[in-house]
Every structure is written in structure tokens, then in C-alpha cells.
């Protein structure tokens, strides 16, 4: 006889779950997303054998079997493609990197962070774009990190295998140069490029977890703050500010504005894009 499916969460239980996830991830799951959350919750309750919301929530709070990570993985959306919002990539090589490079001491790396990096299209896009479009690319050690809260997305990024849709913005020449065939209508980033990108887990509202990655010259944090509420956006903005070196830049998604979130950053208007900068530290007399 088949086991009964878990019943739907009550309104009180749904709000309890949303509050718990908000405090741990910053994601603001509103009642408008109730159906989506209920489906993922039912899947996780069934997978863990929980007969009630109470027993599942106890498993979640205790993080038995890494359940917190598994639930977050099921709730995050990871849909992107190579060279997305490429005006910011043009901005990177035309307006941002030369000033960054002038501040560097001999042997000091240029550090670029893609957070969240989803399934890897963004950090790999940055690497390909630099190789193709920044004449000084071979003069500097460049560290590119990709980080995400979703461990499944990170596993896919490490594999670096993509379908036709993800590659649709790349020319056939670039695909042939930086990808190996990997099955029917699948291509895998060449091994040398895969090995050059560091991939780690990071939570934008966890200051300690963000800080352990060090500080960066450029951060790409695109199309995620729109899923946060005002309070968690401010926390994330503070953590991103701390993650930047003085004079460092942050690139947000086209629908996002740091000016509406935090006064910590300077607005920089370039020919290609609007970006935000951590001010330079002033010399003391």
C-alpha cells in the first residue's frame, strides 16, 4: 500500500518556514510564491519520510543529512547563459580594469568575483571575454571566483557542460575555441579554463562566509537582490562593500540599483554601463 502524500502546510506553517529561510538566506518568499514553495516542500517531506510539517521542520532546523542545503537547492532558480548583459563585460575591459591595474603592485593579482554564479556561465564568460578583449590579460595574474548558495549549481559549474541555449550568444569560433563536444548538442568548457576558475559556496547575507573569500577588485552580483526584501538587501550590500577593495567596482543586474539600497557606494556612469564603486580610502595628514 502506497504511503500517503504529505499534507499541505497550513498558513502558520508556511509563514514559519518562510521566516526560517529568510533568516538563514535572505530570500524573501512571499505569499505570491506559495504554490511554488508548497511543491518544493512536499517533495522534500516525501524525500525525508516526514509525516508532518512539524517533523520535517525539526529535521530542517537540526540540518539532518544536510537538509537545509537540499531545500535551498530546490528553491533557487538557476537559468542563465553566456555573455548575458554583455554591455557590462564591455564596461569591464573598456572602463574598469585599466584603473584597477594601475593600482596593483608588481605580482599582486586582479581578483574578480561572480556571486551568485549559478551554473557557471557568468564566471566562464568573464574569463573568455578577458582572453578575447583585454590586451593586458597576459600581463597580470587574474583570479576569477564563482560562488553560489546552491551546491547543485556549483556542481554543474564544475562540470562546465552546457546545451545550445546557454551558448546561443557565442559565435561558432568562440565555441570551437573554448569548448569540447560533450554529446548530442552538449559542449564542455575546455579543461584549462575549468581549472582556472575557483568555485565555492557563499551566502550573501552571511558576513563571515562572505569575508572568508577575501577582497576583490570587481564583483558581479547580478539579478539576485531583486529577490530580497529591503532589510536583507541592506545586509547583502554591506557584505558586498566589505568584499571590495577600496576603489573596487560592483556590477548589478539591469533592474537593480545600489543607490536605492545603500549610500556606501559611489555611482560610476561609463559609456557602456552604470556600475558602483567603493570609494578610495583618503590619505591621513
PDB file of C-alpha atoms in Angstrom, residues 47-165:
ATOM      1  CA  UNK A  47      12.153  12.517   0.334  1.00  0.00           C
ATOM      2  CA  UNK A  48      12.867  12.636   4.076  1.00  0.00           C
ATOM      3  CA  UNK A  49       9.881  10.485   5.038  1.00  0.00           C
ATOM      4  CA  UNK A  50       8.432  13.239   7.225  1.00  0.00           C
ATOM      5  CA  UNK A  51       4.791  12.557   8.041  1.00  0.00           C
ATOM      6  CA  UNK A  52       4.045  16.088   9.160  1.00  0.00           C
ATOM      7  CA  UNK A  53       5.334  19.607   8.811  1.00  0.00           C
ATOM      8  CA  UNK A  54       6.430  19.531  12.446  1.00  0.00           C
ATOM      9  CA  UNK A  55       8.679  16.513  11.964  1.00  0.00           C
ATOM     10  CA  UNK A  56      10.103  17.938   8.734  1.00  0.00           C
ATOM     11  CA  UNK A  57      10.778  21.309  10.336  1.00  0.00           C
ATOM     12  CA  UNK A  58      12.642  19.583  13.164  1.00  0.00           C
ATOM     13  CA  UNK A  59      14.790  17.805  10.552  1.00  0.00           C
ATOM     14  CA  UNK A  60      15.364  21.119   8.780  1.00  0.00           C
ATOM     15  CA  UNK A  61      16.347  23.018  11.940  1.00  0.00           C
ATOM     16  CA  UNK A  62      18.735  20.256  13.001  1.00  0.00           C
ATOM     17  CA  UNK A  63      20.049  20.098   9.422  1.00  0.00           C
ATOM     18  CA  UNK A  64      19.868  16.311   9.488  1.00  0.00           C
ATOM     19  CA  UNK A  65      21.531  14.933   6.359  1.00  0.00           C
ATOM     20  CA  UNK A  66      22.249  18.441   5.117  1.00  0.00           C
ATOM     21  CA  UNK A  67      18.528  19.093   4.671  1.00  0.00           C
ATOM     22  CA  UNK A  68      18.906  22.873   4.795  1.00  0.00           C
ATOM     23  CA  UNK A  69      21.187  22.757   1.768  1.00  0.00           C
ATOM     24  CA  UNK A  70      18.860  20.381  -0.087  1.00  0.00           C
ATOM     25  CA  UNK A  71      15.797  22.563   0.487  1.00  0.00           C
ATOM     26  CA  UNK A  72      17.622  25.739  -0.561  1.00  0.00           C
ATOM     27  CA  UNK A  73      18.877  23.948  -3.680  1.00  0.00           C
ATOM     28  CA  UNK A  74      15.314  23.024  -4.606  1.00  0.00           C
ATOM     29  CA  UNK A  75      14.068  26.605  -4.182  1.00  0.00           C
ATOM     30  CA  UNK A  76      16.731  28.509  -6.104  1.00  0.00           C
ATOM     31  CA  UNK A  77      16.332  29.264  -9.802  1.00  0.00           C
ATOM     32  CA  UNK A  78      19.438  28.875 -11.967  1.00  0.00           C
ATOM     33  CA  UNK A  79      18.679  29.956 -15.507  1.00  0.00           C
ATOM     34  CA  UNK A  80      21.336  31.951 -17.344  1.00  0.00           C
ATOM     35  CA  UNK A  81      23.526  31.901 -20.445  1.00  0.00           C
ATOM     36  CA  UNK A  82      26.931  33.007 -21.718  1.00  0.00           C
ATOM     37  CA  UNK A  83      27.579  36.707 -22.376  1.00  0.00           C
ATOM     38  CA  UNK A  84      24.403  37.748 -20.584  1.00  0.00           C
ATOM     39  CA  UNK A  85      24.203  41.563 -20.279  1.00  0.00           C
ATOM     40  CA  UNK A  86      27.440  41.785 -22.245  1.00  0.00           C
ATOM     41  CA  UNK A  87      27.455  45.587 -22.039  1.00  0.00           C
ATOM     42  CA  UNK A  88      28.869  45.072 -18.553  1.00  0.00           C
ATOM     43  CA  UNK A  89      31.595  42.817 -19.938  1.00  0.00           C
ATOM     44  CA  UNK A  90      32.465  45.599 -22.400  1.00  0.00           C
ATOM     45  CA  UNK A  91      32.489  48.004 -19.450  1.00  0.00           C
ATOM     46  CA  UNK A  92      34.855  45.680 -17.574  1.00  0.00           C
ATOM     47  CA  UNK A  93      37.547  45.776 -20.260  1.00  0.00           C
ATOM     48  CA  UNK A  94      36.930  49.312 -21.548  1.00  0.00           C
ATOM     49  CA  UNK A  95      36.484  51.251 -18.301  1.00  0.00           C
ATOM     50  CA  UNK A  96      37.180  49.261 -15.136  1.00  0.00           C
ATOM     51  CA  UNK A  97      40.252  47.070 -15.425  1.00  0.00           C
ATOM     52  CA  UNK A  98      42.804  49.663 -16.521  1.00  0.00           C
ATOM     53  CA  UNK A  99      42.261  51.819 -13.387  1.00  0.00           C
ATOM     54  CA  UNK A 100      42.368  48.636 -11.279  1.00  0.00           C
ATOM     55  CA  UNK A 101      45.603  47.538 -12.950  1.00  0.00           C
ATOM     56  CA  UNK A 102      47.269  50.905 -12.298  1.00  0.00           C
ATOM     57  CA  UNK A 103      46.754  50.414  -8.556  1.00  0.00           C
ATOM     58  CA  UNK A 104      48.392  46.998  -8.489  1.00  0.00           C
ATOM     59  CA  UNK A 105      51.862  46.387  -7.122  1.00  0.00           C
ATOM     60  CA  UNK A 106      54.137  44.028  -9.014  1.00  0.00           C
ATOM     61  CA  UNK A 107      52.878  40.441  -8.640  1.00  0.00           C
ATOM     62  CA  UNK A 108      49.603  41.485  -6.971  1.00  0.00           C
ATOM     63  CA  UNK A 109      46.618  39.674  -8.554  1.00  0.00           C
ATOM     64  CA  UNK A 110      43.483  41.218 -10.015  1.00  0.00           C
ATOM     65  CA  UNK A 111      40.547  39.476  -8.322  1.00  0.00           C
ATOM     66  CA  UNK A 112      37.055  39.203  -9.873  1.00  0.00           C
ATOM     67  CA  UNK A 113      34.087  37.586  -8.109  1.00  0.00           C
ATOM     68  CA  UNK A 114      30.879  36.268  -9.670  1.00  0.00           C
ATOM     69  CA  UNK A 115      28.354  35.872  -6.844  1.00  0.00           C
ATOM     70  CA  UNK A 116      25.926  34.216  -7.253  1.00  0.00           C
ATOM     71  CA  UNK A 117      27.495  32.339 -10.162  1.00  0.00           C
ATOM     72  CA  UNK A 118      24.642  29.870 -10.760  1.00  0.00           C
ATOM     73  CA  UNK A 119      25.789  27.041 -13.058  1.00  0.00           C
ATOM     74  CA  UNK A 120      28.970  28.820 -14.099  1.00  0.00           C
ATOM     75  CA  UNK A 121      28.048  30.709 -17.271  1.00  0.00           C
ATOM     76  CA  UNK A 122      28.973  34.076 -15.766  1.00  0.00           C
ATOM     77  CA  UNK A 123      32.494  33.358 -14.418  1.00  0.00           C
ATOM     78  CA  UNK A 124      33.378  31.410 -17.557  1.00  0.00           C
ATOM     79  CA  UNK A 125      32.007  34.292 -19.665  1.00  0.00           C
ATOM     80  CA  UNK A 126      34.241  36.720 -17.772  1.00  0.00           C
ATOM     81  CA  UNK A 127      37.283  34.532 -18.406  1.00  0.00           C
ATOM     82  CA  UNK A 128      36.539  34.149 -22.132  1.00  0.00           C
ATOM     83  CA  UNK A 129      35.789  37.857 -22.524  1.00  0.00           C
ATOM     84  CA  UNK A 130      39.085  38.851 -20.877  1.00  0.00           C
ATOM     85  CA  UNK A 131      41.074  36.463 -23.053  1.00  0.00           C
ATOM     86  CA  UNK A 132      39.419  37.842 -26.175  1.00  0.00           C
ATOM     87  CA  UNK A 133      39.108  41.542 -25.356  1.00  0.00           C
ATOM     88  CA  UNK A 134      41.639  42.810 -22.796  1.00  0.00           C
ATOM     89  CA  UNK A 135      45.078  43.370 -24.346  1.00  0.00           C
ATOM     90  CA  UNK A 136      46.770  43.375 -20.916  1.00  0.00           C
ATOM     91  CA  UNK A 137      45.342  39.985 -19.912  1.00  0.00           C
ATOM     92  CA  UNK A 138      48.728  38.237 -20.037  1.00  0.00           C
ATOM     93  CA  UNK A 139      50.479  40.929 -18.006  1.00  0.00           C
ATOM     94  CA  UNK A 140      48.612  40.191 -14.767  1.00  0.00           C
ATOM     95  CA  UNK A 141      47.685  37.267 -12.601  1.00  0.00           C
ATOM     96  CA  UNK A 142      43.889  37.242 -12.715  1.00  0.00           C
ATOM     97  CA  UNK A 143      41.869  35.296 -10.158  1.00  0.00           C
ATOM     98  CA  UNK A 144      38.222  34.631 -11.017  1.00  0.00           C
ATOM     99  CA  UNK A 145      35.964  33.122  -8.351  1.00  0.00           C
ATOM    100  CA  UNK A 146      32.404  31.924  -8.763  1.00  0.00           C
ATOM    101  CA  UNK A 147      30.236  31.418  -5.679  1.00  0.00           C
ATOM    102  CA  UNK A 148      26.645  30.397  -5.068  1.00  0.00           C
ATOM    103  CA  UNK A 149      24.452  29.221  -2.199  1.00  0.00           C
ATOM    104  CA  UNK A 150      23.165  26.316  -4.348  1.00  0.00           C
ATOM    105  CA  UNK A 151      25.537  23.337  -4.226  1.00  0.00           C
ATOM    106  CA  UNK A 152      23.831  21.638  -7.184  1.00  0.00           C
ATOM    107  CA  UNK A 153      24.510  24.719  -9.305  1.00  0.00           C
ATOM    108  CA  UNK A 154      28.148  24.672  -8.197  1.00  0.00           C
ATOM    109  CA  UNK A 155      28.460  21.009  -9.165  1.00  0.00           C
ATOM    110  CA  UNK A 156      27.104  21.848 -12.629  1.00  0.00           C
ATOM    111  CA  UNK A 157      29.553  24.767 -12.867  1.00  0.00           C
ATOM    112  CA  UNK A 158      32.459  22.464 -12.028  1.00  0.00           C
ATOM    113  CA  UNK A 159      31.339  20.080 -14.757  1.00  0.00           C
ATOM    114  CA  UNK A 160      31.098  23.008 -17.181  1.00  0.00           C
ATOM    115  CA  UNK A 161      28.835  21.212 -19.660  1.00  0.00           C
ATOM    116  CA  UNK A 162      26.194  23.268 -21.498  1.00  0.00           C
ATOM    117  CA  UNK A 163      23.481  22.986 -24.118  1.00  0.00           C
ATOM    118  CA  UNK A 164      22.713  25.020 -27.203  1.00  0.00           C
ATOM    119  CA  UNK A 165      20.588  27.630 -25.422  1.00  0.00           C
TER     120      UNK A 165
END
